[in-house]
Amino acid sequence: MHKWIMFVLLSAASLLGVYLLTFGLPAKPVDESASLPEGTVLVKVEANSDFTFGEAEYKVKVGDKVILKLQNKSGIHGLKIDELNVDLEGDNLETNLEFDKPGEYEIHCSVPCGAGHAEMKTKLIVEAA
Ligand SMILES: [Cu+2]
C-alpha cells in the first residue's frame, strides 16, 4: 500500500520536473528597465500638467548608454536640452545619449504649455563612473 503511494508521489514529482524543464518557471512581471542590455539606462522623464517634471533631477553615469524618454502624463510638453541638441516633442519622444565626462544639463520644456511653461525645468546630472 505504501509503495503504491510512493510511486504516485514520485511520478507526480517527475512530471512537475519535466513540466518546469519544458516551460520554465512562471515569468515575473515585466519591468521595463530589467530587459535592457547591460550598461543601458532608461531615464523616463514625466511631464505633468502643473508645469513640473517628475523629478527635480535625473542622474546617470559617464559611459552609461542612456535612453532618454519623455512621458507626457497630462498636457502636451516637450523636453529640450540646448547643449546636447536634444529636443523631444510630438512623435519624437525618445533619444539615445552617452557621456564621456561628468556634467550637469538643464532640461526645459520646449512646447508652450501654459502659465508655468517658462519655469518648467529639471536637471540631468552626469556623475563620474
Ligand atoms: Cu511648456
PDB file of C-alpha atoms and ligand atoms in Angstrom:
ATOM      1  CA  MET A   1       0.000   0.000   0.000  1.00  0.00           C
ATOM      2  CA  HIS A   2       2.701   2.480   0.992  1.00  0.00           C
ATOM      3  CA  LYS A   3       4.772   1.510  -2.016  1.00  0.00           C
ATOM      4  CA  TRP A   4       1.880   2.468  -4.243  1.00  0.00           C
ATOM      5  CA  ILE A   5       1.632   5.939  -2.679  1.00  0.00           C
ATOM      6  CA  MET A   6       5.369   6.455  -3.064  1.00  0.00           C
ATOM      7  CA  PHE A   7       5.078   5.543  -6.724  1.00  0.00           C
ATOM      8  CA  VAL A   8       2.317   8.092  -7.287  1.00  0.00           C
ATOM      9  CA  LEU A   9       4.249  10.818  -5.458  1.00  0.00           C
ATOM     10  CA  LEU A  10       7.419  10.088  -7.399  1.00  0.00           C
ATOM     11  CA  SER A  11       5.554  10.145 -10.688  1.00  0.00           C
ATOM     12  CA  ALA A  12       3.922  13.452  -9.817  1.00  0.00           C
ATOM     13  CA  ALA A  13       7.285  14.945  -8.832  1.00  0.00           C
ATOM     14  CA  SER A  14       8.858  13.745 -12.082  1.00  0.00           C
ATOM     15  CA  LEU A  15       6.027  15.158 -14.158  1.00  0.00           C
ATOM     16  CA  LEU A  16       6.366  18.500 -12.371  1.00  0.00           C
ATOM     17  CA  GLY A  17      10.101  18.409 -13.065  1.00  0.00           C
ATOM     18  CA  VAL A  18       9.555  17.729 -16.746  1.00  0.00           C
ATOM     19  CA  TYR A  19       6.950  20.465 -16.912  1.00  0.00           C
ATOM     20  CA  LEU A  20       9.301  23.026 -15.346  1.00  0.00           C
ATOM     21  CA  LEU A  21      12.165  21.989 -17.602  1.00  0.00           C
ATOM     22  CA  THR A  22       9.940  22.332 -20.655  1.00  0.00           C
ATOM     23  CA  PHE A  23       8.096  25.526 -19.899  1.00  0.00           C
ATOM     24  CA  GLY A  24      10.407  27.170 -17.389  1.00  0.00           C
ATOM     25  CA  LEU A  25       9.362  28.933 -14.254  1.00  0.00           C
ATOM     26  CA  PRO A  26       6.398  31.308 -14.448  1.00  0.00           C
ATOM     27  CA  ALA A  27       7.504  34.680 -15.816  1.00  0.00           C
ATOM     28  CA  LYS A  28       7.913  37.530 -13.382  1.00  0.00           C
ATOM     29  CA  PRO A  29       6.054  40.794 -14.025  1.00  0.00           C
ATOM     30  CA  VAL A  30       7.746  42.735 -16.792  1.00  0.00           C
ATOM     31  CA  ASP A  31       9.958  45.538 -15.598  1.00  0.00           C
ATOM     32  CA  GLU A  32      10.756  47.823 -18.497  1.00  0.00           C
ATOM     33  CA  SER A  33      14.287  48.519 -17.332  1.00  0.00           C
ATOM     34  CA  ALA A  34      15.063  44.894 -16.437  1.00  0.00           C
ATOM     35  CA  SER A  35      15.026  43.816 -20.067  1.00  0.00           C
ATOM     36  CA  LEU A  36      17.566  46.432 -21.107  1.00  0.00           C
ATOM     37  CA  PRO A  37      21.016  45.288 -22.153  1.00  0.00           C
ATOM     38  CA  GLU A  38      23.870  45.605 -19.677  1.00  0.00           C
ATOM     39  CA  GLY A  39      25.084  49.200 -19.389  1.00  0.00           C
ATOM     40  CA  THR A  40      21.879  50.692 -20.744  1.00  0.00           C
ATOM     41  CA  VAL A  41      19.906  53.007 -18.508  1.00  0.00           C
ATOM     42  CA  LEU A  42      16.374  54.157 -19.105  1.00  0.00           C
ATOM     43  CA  VAL A  43      15.658  57.690 -17.934  1.00  0.00           C
ATOM     44  CA  LYS A  44      11.960  58.308 -18.091  1.00  0.00           C
ATOM     45  CA  VAL A  45      11.036  61.942 -17.572  1.00  0.00           C
ATOM     46  CA  GLU A  46       7.413  62.561 -16.745  1.00  0.00           C
ATOM     47  CA  ALA A  47       5.856  65.876 -17.658  1.00  0.00           C
ATOM     48  CA  ASN A  48       2.868  66.981 -15.612  1.00  0.00           C
ATOM     49  CA  SER A  49       0.077  69.459 -16.094  1.00  0.00           C
ATOM     50  CA  ASP A  50       1.242  71.579 -13.143  1.00  0.00           C
ATOM     51  CA  PHE A  51       4.339  72.584 -15.104  1.00  0.00           C
ATOM     52  CA  THR A  52       6.705  70.199 -13.387  1.00  0.00           C
ATOM     53  CA  PHE A  53       8.765  67.249 -14.450  1.00  0.00           C
ATOM     54  CA  GLY A  54       8.593  64.053 -12.400  1.00  0.00           C
ATOM     55  CA  GLU A  55      11.884  64.577 -10.566  1.00  0.00           C
ATOM     56  CA  ALA A  56      13.909  67.618  -9.579  1.00  0.00           C
ATOM     57  CA  GLU A  57      16.947  65.934 -11.091  1.00  0.00           C
ATOM     58  CA  TYR A  58      17.846  62.843 -13.057  1.00  0.00           C
ATOM     59  CA  LYS A  59      21.172  61.104 -12.619  1.00  0.00           C
ATOM     60  CA  VAL A  60      23.207  58.969 -14.966  1.00  0.00           C
ATOM     61  CA  LYS A  61      26.846  57.943 -15.045  1.00  0.00           C
ATOM     62  CA  VAL A  62      29.646  58.548 -17.506  1.00  0.00           C
ATOM     63  CA  GLY A  63      29.636  55.687 -20.025  1.00  0.00           C
ATOM     64  CA  ASP A  64      26.012  54.701 -19.496  1.00  0.00           C
ATOM     65  CA  LYS A  65      24.066  54.122 -22.661  1.00  0.00           C
ATOM     66  CA  VAL A  66      21.206  56.397 -21.772  1.00  0.00           C
ATOM     67  CA  ILE A  67      17.764  56.124 -23.289  1.00  0.00           C
ATOM     68  CA  LEU A  68      16.059  59.406 -22.528  1.00  0.00           C
ATOM     69  CA  LYS A  69      12.315  59.247 -22.795  1.00  0.00           C
ATOM     70  CA  LEU A  70       9.688  61.916 -22.301  1.00  0.00           C
ATOM     71  CA  GLN A  71       6.349  60.806 -20.984  1.00  0.00           C
ATOM     72  CA  ASN A  72       3.549  63.347 -21.140  1.00  0.00           C
ATOM     73  CA  LYS A  73       1.453  62.496 -18.104  1.00  0.00           C
ATOM     74  CA  SER A  74      -1.018  65.240 -18.801  1.00  0.00           C
ATOM     75  CA  GLY A  75      -0.943  68.121 -21.190  1.00  0.00           C
ATOM     76  CA  ILE A  76       1.475  68.390 -24.057  1.00  0.00           C
ATOM     77  CA  HIS A  77       5.048  69.204 -23.252  1.00  0.00           C
ATOM     78  CA  GLY A  78       8.461  68.929 -24.802  1.00  0.00           C
ATOM     79  CA  LEU A  79      11.886  68.153 -23.452  1.00  0.00           C
ATOM     80  CA  LYS A  80      14.823  70.211 -24.556  1.00  0.00           C
ATOM     81  CA  ILE A  81      18.489  70.173 -23.599  1.00  0.00           C
ATOM     82  CA  ASP A  82      20.107  73.004 -25.531  1.00  0.00           C
ATOM     83  CA  GLU A  83      23.742  71.964 -25.042  1.00  0.00           C
ATOM     84  CA  LEU A  84      23.053  68.449 -26.302  1.00  0.00           C
ATOM     85  CA  ASN A  85      20.758  69.350 -29.174  1.00  0.00           C
ATOM     86  CA  VAL A  86      18.060  67.225 -27.608  1.00  0.00           C
ATOM     87  CA  ASP A  87      14.527  68.241 -28.468  1.00  0.00           C
ATOM     88  CA  LEU A  88      11.806  65.737 -27.753  1.00  0.00           C
ATOM     89  CA  GLU A  89       8.240  66.510 -28.677  1.00  0.00           C
ATOM     90  CA  GLY A  90       5.358  65.284 -30.798  1.00  0.00           C
ATOM     91  CA  ASP A  91       6.081  61.831 -32.181  1.00  0.00           C
ATOM     92  CA  ASN A  92       9.745  62.019 -31.287  1.00  0.00           C
ATOM     93  CA  LEU A  93       9.844  61.348 -27.553  1.00  0.00           C
ATOM     94  CA  GLU A  94      12.949  59.251 -27.188  1.00  0.00           C
ATOM     95  CA  THR A  95      16.665  59.665 -27.814  1.00  0.00           C
ATOM     96  CA  ASN A  96      19.936  57.929 -27.002  1.00  0.00           C
ATOM     97  CA  LEU A  97      22.746  59.684 -25.194  1.00  0.00           C
ATOM     98  CA  GLU A  98      26.167  58.772 -23.922  1.00  0.00           C
ATOM     99  CA  PHE A  99      28.528  60.948 -21.917  1.00  0.00           C
ATOM    100  CA  ASP A 100      32.308  60.850 -21.738  1.00  0.00           C
ATOM    101  CA  LYS A 101      32.606  63.305 -18.877  1.00  0.00           C
ATOM    102  CA  PRO A 102      30.641  64.370 -15.817  1.00  0.00           C
ATOM    103  CA  GLY A 103      28.401  67.385 -16.144  1.00  0.00           C
ATOM    104  CA  GLU A 104      25.089  68.982 -15.472  1.00  0.00           C
ATOM    105  CA  TYR A 105      22.498  69.893 -18.076  1.00  0.00           C
ATOM    106  CA  GLU A 106      19.354  71.909 -17.799  1.00  0.00           C
ATOM    107  CA  ILE A 107      16.242  70.251 -19.147  1.00  0.00           C
ATOM    108  CA  HIS A 108      13.365  72.526 -20.003  1.00  0.00           C
ATOM    109  CA  CYS A 109      10.001  72.269 -21.642  1.00  0.00           C
ATOM    110  CA  SER A 110      10.037  73.199 -25.318  1.00  0.00           C
ATOM    111  CA  VAL A 111       6.308  73.377 -26.007  1.00  0.00           C
ATOM    112  CA  PRO A 112       4.439  76.486 -24.819  1.00  0.00           C
ATOM    113  CA  CYS A 113       2.150  74.690 -22.402  1.00  0.00           C
ATOM    114  CA  GLY A 114       0.708  77.443 -20.260  1.00  0.00           C
ATOM    115  CA  ALA A 115       1.361  79.846 -17.419  1.00  0.00           C
ATOM    116  CA  GLY A 116       4.184  77.902 -15.820  1.00  0.00           C
ATOM    117  CA  HIS A 117       5.952  76.975 -19.012  1.00  0.00           C
ATOM    118  CA  ALA A 118       8.967  79.251 -18.583  1.00  0.00           C
ATOM    119  CA  GLU A 119       9.710  77.725 -15.183  1.00  0.00           C
ATOM    120  CA  MET A 120       9.209  74.128 -16.233  1.00  0.00           C
ATOM    121  CA  LYS A 121      12.686  72.772 -15.689  1.00  0.00           C
ATOM    122  CA  THR A 122      14.655  69.885 -14.297  1.00  0.00           C
ATOM    123  CA  LYS A 123      18.254  68.697 -14.470  1.00  0.00           C
ATOM    124  CA  LEU A 124      20.221  65.871 -15.963  1.00  0.00           C
ATOM    125  CA  ILE A 125      23.294  65.173 -13.863  1.00  0.00           C
ATOM    126  CA  VAL A 126      26.104  63.050 -15.244  1.00  0.00           C
ATOM    127  CA  GLU A 127      28.228  61.582 -12.480  1.00  0.00           C
ATOM    128  CA  ALA A 128      31.691  60.073 -12.728  1.00  0.00           C
ATOM    129  CA  ALA A 129      31.545  56.322 -13.319  1.00  0.00           C
TER     130      ALA A 129
HETATM  131 CU    CU B   1       5.945  74.002 -21.599  1.00  0.00          CU
END
